[in-house]
PDB file of C-alpha atoms in Angstrom:
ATOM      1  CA  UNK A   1       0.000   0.000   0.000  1.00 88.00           C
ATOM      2  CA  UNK A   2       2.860   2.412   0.775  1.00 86.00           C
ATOM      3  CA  UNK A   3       4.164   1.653  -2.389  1.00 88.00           C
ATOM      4  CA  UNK A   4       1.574   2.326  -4.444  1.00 89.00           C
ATOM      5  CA  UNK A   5       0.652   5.343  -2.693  1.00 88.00           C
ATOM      6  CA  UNK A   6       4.408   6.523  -3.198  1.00 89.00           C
ATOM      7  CA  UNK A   7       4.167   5.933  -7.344  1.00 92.00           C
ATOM      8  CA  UNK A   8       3.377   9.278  -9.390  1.00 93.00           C
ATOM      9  CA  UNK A   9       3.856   6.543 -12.538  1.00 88.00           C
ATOM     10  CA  UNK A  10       1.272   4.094 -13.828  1.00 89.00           C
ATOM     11  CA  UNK A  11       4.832   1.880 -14.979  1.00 90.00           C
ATOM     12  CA  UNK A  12       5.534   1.823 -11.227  1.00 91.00           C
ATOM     13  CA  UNK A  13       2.034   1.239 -10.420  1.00 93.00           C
ATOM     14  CA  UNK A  14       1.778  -2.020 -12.625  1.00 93.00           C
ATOM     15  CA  UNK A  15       5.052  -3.226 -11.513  1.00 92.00           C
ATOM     16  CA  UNK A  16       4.287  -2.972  -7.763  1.00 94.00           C
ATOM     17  CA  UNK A  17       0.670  -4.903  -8.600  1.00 94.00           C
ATOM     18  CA  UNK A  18       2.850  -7.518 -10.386  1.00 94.00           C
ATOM     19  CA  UNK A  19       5.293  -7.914  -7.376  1.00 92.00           C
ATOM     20  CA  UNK A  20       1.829  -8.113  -5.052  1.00 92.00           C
ATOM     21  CA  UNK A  21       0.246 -10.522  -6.499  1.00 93.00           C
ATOM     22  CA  UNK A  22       3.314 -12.762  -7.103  1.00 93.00           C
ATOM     23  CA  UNK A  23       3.660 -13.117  -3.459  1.00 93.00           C
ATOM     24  CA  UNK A  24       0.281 -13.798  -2.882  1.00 93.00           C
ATOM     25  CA  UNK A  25       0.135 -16.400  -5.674  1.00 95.00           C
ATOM     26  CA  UNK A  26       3.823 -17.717  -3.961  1.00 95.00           C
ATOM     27  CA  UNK A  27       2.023 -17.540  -0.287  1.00 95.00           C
ATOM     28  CA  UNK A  28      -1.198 -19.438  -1.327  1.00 95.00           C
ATOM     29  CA  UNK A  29       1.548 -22.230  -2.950  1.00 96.00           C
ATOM     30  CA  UNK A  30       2.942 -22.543  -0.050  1.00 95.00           C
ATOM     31  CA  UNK A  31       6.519 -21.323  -1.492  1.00 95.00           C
ATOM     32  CA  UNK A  32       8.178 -18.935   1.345  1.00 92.00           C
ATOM     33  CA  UNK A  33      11.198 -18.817  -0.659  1.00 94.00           C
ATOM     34  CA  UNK A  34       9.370 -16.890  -3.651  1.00 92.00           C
ATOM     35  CA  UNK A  35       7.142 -15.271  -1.137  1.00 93.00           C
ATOM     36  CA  UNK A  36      10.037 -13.624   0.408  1.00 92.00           C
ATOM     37  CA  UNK A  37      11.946 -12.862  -2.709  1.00 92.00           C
ATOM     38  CA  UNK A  38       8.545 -10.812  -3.500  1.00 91.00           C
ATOM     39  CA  UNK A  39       8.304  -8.711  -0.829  1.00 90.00           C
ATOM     40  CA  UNK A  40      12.014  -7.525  -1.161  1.00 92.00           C
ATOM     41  CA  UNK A  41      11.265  -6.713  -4.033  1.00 91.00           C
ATOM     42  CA  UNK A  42       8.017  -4.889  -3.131  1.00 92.00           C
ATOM     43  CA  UNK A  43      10.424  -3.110  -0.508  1.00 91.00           C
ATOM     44  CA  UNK A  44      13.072  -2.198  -2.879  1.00 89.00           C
ATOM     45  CA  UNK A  45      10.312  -0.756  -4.630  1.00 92.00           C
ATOM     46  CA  UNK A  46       8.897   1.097  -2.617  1.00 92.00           C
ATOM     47  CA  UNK A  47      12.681   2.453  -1.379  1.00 92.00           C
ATOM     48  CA  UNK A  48      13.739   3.578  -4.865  1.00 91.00           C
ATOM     49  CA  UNK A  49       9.988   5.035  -5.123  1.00 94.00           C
ATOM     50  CA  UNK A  50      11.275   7.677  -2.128  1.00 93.00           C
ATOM     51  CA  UNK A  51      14.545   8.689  -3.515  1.00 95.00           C
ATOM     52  CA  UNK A  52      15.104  11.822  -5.561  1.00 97.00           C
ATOM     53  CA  UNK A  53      18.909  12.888  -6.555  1.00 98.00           C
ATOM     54  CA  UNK A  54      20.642  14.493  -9.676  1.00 98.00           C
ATOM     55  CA  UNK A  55      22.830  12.489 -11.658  1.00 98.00           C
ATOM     56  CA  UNK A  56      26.303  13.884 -11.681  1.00 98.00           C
ATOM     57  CA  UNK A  57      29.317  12.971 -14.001  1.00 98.00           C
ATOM     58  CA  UNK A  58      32.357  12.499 -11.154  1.00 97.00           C
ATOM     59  CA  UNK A  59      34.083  15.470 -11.281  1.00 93.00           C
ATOM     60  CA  UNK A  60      37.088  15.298  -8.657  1.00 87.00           C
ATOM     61  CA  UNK A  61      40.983  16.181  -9.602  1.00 81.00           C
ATOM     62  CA  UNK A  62      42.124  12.541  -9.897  1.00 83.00           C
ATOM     63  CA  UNK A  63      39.506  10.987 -10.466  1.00 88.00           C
ATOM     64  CA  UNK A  64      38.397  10.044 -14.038  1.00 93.00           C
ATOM     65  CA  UNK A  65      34.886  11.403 -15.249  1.00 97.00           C
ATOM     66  CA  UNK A  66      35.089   8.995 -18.325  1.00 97.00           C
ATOM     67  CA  UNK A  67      36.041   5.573 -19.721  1.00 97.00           C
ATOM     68  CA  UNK A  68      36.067   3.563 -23.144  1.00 97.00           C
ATOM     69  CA  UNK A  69      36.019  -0.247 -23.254  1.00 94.00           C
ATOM     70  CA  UNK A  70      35.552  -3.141 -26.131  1.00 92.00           C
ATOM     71  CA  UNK A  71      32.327  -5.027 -25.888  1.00 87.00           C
ATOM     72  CA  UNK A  72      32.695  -8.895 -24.803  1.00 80.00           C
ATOM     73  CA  UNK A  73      32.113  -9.652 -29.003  1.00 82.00           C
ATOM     74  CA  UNK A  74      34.450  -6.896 -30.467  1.00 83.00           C
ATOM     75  CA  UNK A  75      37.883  -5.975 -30.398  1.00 85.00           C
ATOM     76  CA  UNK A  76      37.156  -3.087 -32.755  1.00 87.00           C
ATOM     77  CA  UNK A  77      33.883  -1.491 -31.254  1.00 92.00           C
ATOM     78  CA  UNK A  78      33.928   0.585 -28.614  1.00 95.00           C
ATOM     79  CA  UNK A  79      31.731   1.259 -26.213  1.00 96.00           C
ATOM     80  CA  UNK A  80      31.986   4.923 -24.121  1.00 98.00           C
ATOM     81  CA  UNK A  81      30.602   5.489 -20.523  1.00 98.00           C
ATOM     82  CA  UNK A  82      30.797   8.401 -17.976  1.00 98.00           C
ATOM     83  CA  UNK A  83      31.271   7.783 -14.349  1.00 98.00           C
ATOM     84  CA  UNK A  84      28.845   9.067 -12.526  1.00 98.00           C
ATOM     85  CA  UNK A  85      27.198   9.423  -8.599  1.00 98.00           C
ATOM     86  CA  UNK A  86      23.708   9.979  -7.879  1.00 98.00           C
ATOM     87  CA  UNK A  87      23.320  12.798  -5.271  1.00 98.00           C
ATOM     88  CA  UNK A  88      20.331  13.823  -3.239  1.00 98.00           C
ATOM     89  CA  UNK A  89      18.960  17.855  -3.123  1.00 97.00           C
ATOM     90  CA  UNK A  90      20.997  18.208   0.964  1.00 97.00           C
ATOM     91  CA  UNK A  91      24.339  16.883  -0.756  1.00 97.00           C
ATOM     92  CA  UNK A  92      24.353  13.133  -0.005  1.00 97.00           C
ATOM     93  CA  UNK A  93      26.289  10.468  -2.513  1.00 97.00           C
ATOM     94  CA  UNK A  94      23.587   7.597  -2.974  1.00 97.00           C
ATOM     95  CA  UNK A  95      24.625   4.124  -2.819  1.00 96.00           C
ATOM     96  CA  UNK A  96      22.939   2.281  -5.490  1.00 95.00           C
ATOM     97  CA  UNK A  97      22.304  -1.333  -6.768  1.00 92.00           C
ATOM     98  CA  UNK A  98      23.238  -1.192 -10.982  1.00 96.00           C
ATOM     99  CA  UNK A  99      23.348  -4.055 -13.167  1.00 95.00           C
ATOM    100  CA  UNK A 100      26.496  -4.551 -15.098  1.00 96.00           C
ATOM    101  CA  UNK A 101      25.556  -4.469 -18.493  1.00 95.00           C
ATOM    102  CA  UNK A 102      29.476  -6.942 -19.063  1.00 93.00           C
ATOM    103  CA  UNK A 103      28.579  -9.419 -16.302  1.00 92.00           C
ATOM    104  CA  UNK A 104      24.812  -9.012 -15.335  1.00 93.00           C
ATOM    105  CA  UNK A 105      25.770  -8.796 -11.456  1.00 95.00           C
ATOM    106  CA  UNK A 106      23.875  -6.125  -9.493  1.00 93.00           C
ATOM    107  CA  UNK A 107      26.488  -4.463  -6.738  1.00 96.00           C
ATOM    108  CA  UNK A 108      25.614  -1.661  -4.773  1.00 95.00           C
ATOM    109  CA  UNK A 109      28.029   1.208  -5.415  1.00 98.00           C
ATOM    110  CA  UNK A 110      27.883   4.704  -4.862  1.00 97.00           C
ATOM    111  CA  UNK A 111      29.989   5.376  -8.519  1.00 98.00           C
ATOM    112  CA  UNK A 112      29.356   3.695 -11.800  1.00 98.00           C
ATOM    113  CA  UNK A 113      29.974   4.139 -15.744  1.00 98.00           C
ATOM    114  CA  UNK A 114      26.837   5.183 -17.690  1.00 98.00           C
ATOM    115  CA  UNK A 115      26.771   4.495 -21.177  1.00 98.00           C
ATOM    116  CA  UNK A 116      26.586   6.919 -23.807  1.00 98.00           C
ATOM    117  CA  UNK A 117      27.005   8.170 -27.159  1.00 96.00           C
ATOM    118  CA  UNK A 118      30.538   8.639 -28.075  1.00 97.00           C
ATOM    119  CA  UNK A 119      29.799  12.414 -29.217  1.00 97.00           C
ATOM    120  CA  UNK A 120      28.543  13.078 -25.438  1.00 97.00           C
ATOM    121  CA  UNK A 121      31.835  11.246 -24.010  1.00 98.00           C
ATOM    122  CA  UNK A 122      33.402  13.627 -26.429  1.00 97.00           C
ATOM    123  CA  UNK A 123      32.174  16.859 -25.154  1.00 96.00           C
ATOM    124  CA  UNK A 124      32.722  16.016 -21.691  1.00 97.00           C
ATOM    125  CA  UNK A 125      36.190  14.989 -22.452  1.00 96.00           C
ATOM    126  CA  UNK A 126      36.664  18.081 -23.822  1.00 96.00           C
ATOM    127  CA  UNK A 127      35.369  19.847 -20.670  1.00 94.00           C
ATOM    128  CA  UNK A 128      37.382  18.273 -18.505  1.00 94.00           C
ATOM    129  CA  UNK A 129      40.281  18.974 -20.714  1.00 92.00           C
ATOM    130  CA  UNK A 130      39.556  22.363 -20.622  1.00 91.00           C
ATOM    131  CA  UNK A 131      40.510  23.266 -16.973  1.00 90.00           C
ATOM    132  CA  UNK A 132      40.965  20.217 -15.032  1.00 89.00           C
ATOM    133  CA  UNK A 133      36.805  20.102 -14.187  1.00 90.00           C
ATOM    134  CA  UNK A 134      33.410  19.046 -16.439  1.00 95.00           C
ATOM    135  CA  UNK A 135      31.191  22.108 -15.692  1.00 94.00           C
ATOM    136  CA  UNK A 136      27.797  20.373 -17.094  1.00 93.00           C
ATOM    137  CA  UNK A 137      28.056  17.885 -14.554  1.00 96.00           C
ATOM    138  CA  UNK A 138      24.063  16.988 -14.613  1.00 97.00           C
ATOM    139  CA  UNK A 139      23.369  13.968 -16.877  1.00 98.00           C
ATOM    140  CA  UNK A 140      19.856  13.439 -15.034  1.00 98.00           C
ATOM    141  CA  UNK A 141      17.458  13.391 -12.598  1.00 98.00           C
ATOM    142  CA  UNK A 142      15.431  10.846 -10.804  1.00 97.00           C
ATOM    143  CA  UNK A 143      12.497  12.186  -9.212  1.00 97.00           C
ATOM    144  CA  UNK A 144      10.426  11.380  -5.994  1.00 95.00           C
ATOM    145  CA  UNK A 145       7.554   9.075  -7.306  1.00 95.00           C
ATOM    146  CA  UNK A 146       9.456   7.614 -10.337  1.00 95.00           C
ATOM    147  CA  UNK A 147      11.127   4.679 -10.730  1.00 94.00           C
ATOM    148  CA  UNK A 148      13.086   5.617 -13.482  1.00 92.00           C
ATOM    149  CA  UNK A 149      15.906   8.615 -14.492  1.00 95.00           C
ATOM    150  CA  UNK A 150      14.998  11.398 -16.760  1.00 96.00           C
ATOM    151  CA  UNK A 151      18.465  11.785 -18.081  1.00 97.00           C
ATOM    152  CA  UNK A 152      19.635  14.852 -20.351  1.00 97.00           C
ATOM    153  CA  UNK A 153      22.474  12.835 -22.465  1.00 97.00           C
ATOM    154  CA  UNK A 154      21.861   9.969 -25.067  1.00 95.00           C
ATOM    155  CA  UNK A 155      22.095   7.201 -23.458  1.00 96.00           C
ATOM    156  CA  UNK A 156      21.366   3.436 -23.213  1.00 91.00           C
ATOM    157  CA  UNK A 157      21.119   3.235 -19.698  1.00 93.00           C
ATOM    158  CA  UNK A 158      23.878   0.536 -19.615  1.00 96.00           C
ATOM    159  CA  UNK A 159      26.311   0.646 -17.288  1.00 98.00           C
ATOM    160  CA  UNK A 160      29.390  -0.724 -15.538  1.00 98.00           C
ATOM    161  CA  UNK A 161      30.423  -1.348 -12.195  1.00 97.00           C
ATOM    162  CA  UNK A 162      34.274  -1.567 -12.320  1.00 95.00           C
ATOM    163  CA  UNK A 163      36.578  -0.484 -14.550  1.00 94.00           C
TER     164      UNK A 163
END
């Protein structure tokens, strides 16, 4: 009920009514195991339904704001990403679960490589280049209600958790 009280989104809506009634369904089969696996779920749910933060492109001296890697199936492809942290309106550095789009494990980690066009890992390289800083940090926003990011780069939504 919290959940769906906390979705703005009819995507988020149908998704927490899927998650319900799969526990239900798991609890009248007796299965505890799926039961329980549910109603994480339906917590996680309603967790990421709370947050609201600005995604950031990393931005520290030292610290890289982008990376380039070949796919798993090409040694002549490349695929670009910017390292970003998601960061809530009083300041705080989120810690978030993302999927690996090379090795499909979810890790919780407060900085991760977006995926993006390679003309948008261009201009921010440039940035950075400039004077040592990207300016145009913002590459989205996630907002209260939402389980998704509105971002403001091309982008896949792919990402990677080490690099």
């Amino acid at each position: 009920a919290e959940a769906l009280q906390a979705a703005l989104d009819p995507g988020a809506k149908a998704k927490i009514e899927a998650l319900y009634n799969s526990a239900l369904a798991a609890i009248k089969a007796g299965d505890i195991e799926i039961a329980g696996t549910s109603r994480q779920a339906l917590q996680l749910t309603r967790d990421m339904l709370g947050q609201e933060y600005t995604l950031q492109i990393v931005s520290r001296p030292g610290t890289q704001s982008g990376v380039w890697r070949y796919p798993v199936d090409s040694r002549t492809a490349r695929n670009y990403y910017l390292i970003v942290e998601a960061i809530t309106p009083s300041g705080q550095r989120l810690k978030l679960p993302i999927t690996s789009e090379e090795d499909g494990k979810v890790r919780a980690v407060s900085e991760w490589g977006l995926r993006v066009d390679p003309q948008v890992y261009g201009r921010v390289k440039q940035d950075k280049l400039d004077d040592g800083i990207v300016n145009n940090k913002t590459v989205g926003r996630k907002k209260r209600g939402y389980l998704t990011t509105d971002y403001t780069v091309t982008t896949t939504g792919g990402a990677i958790t080490e690099w």
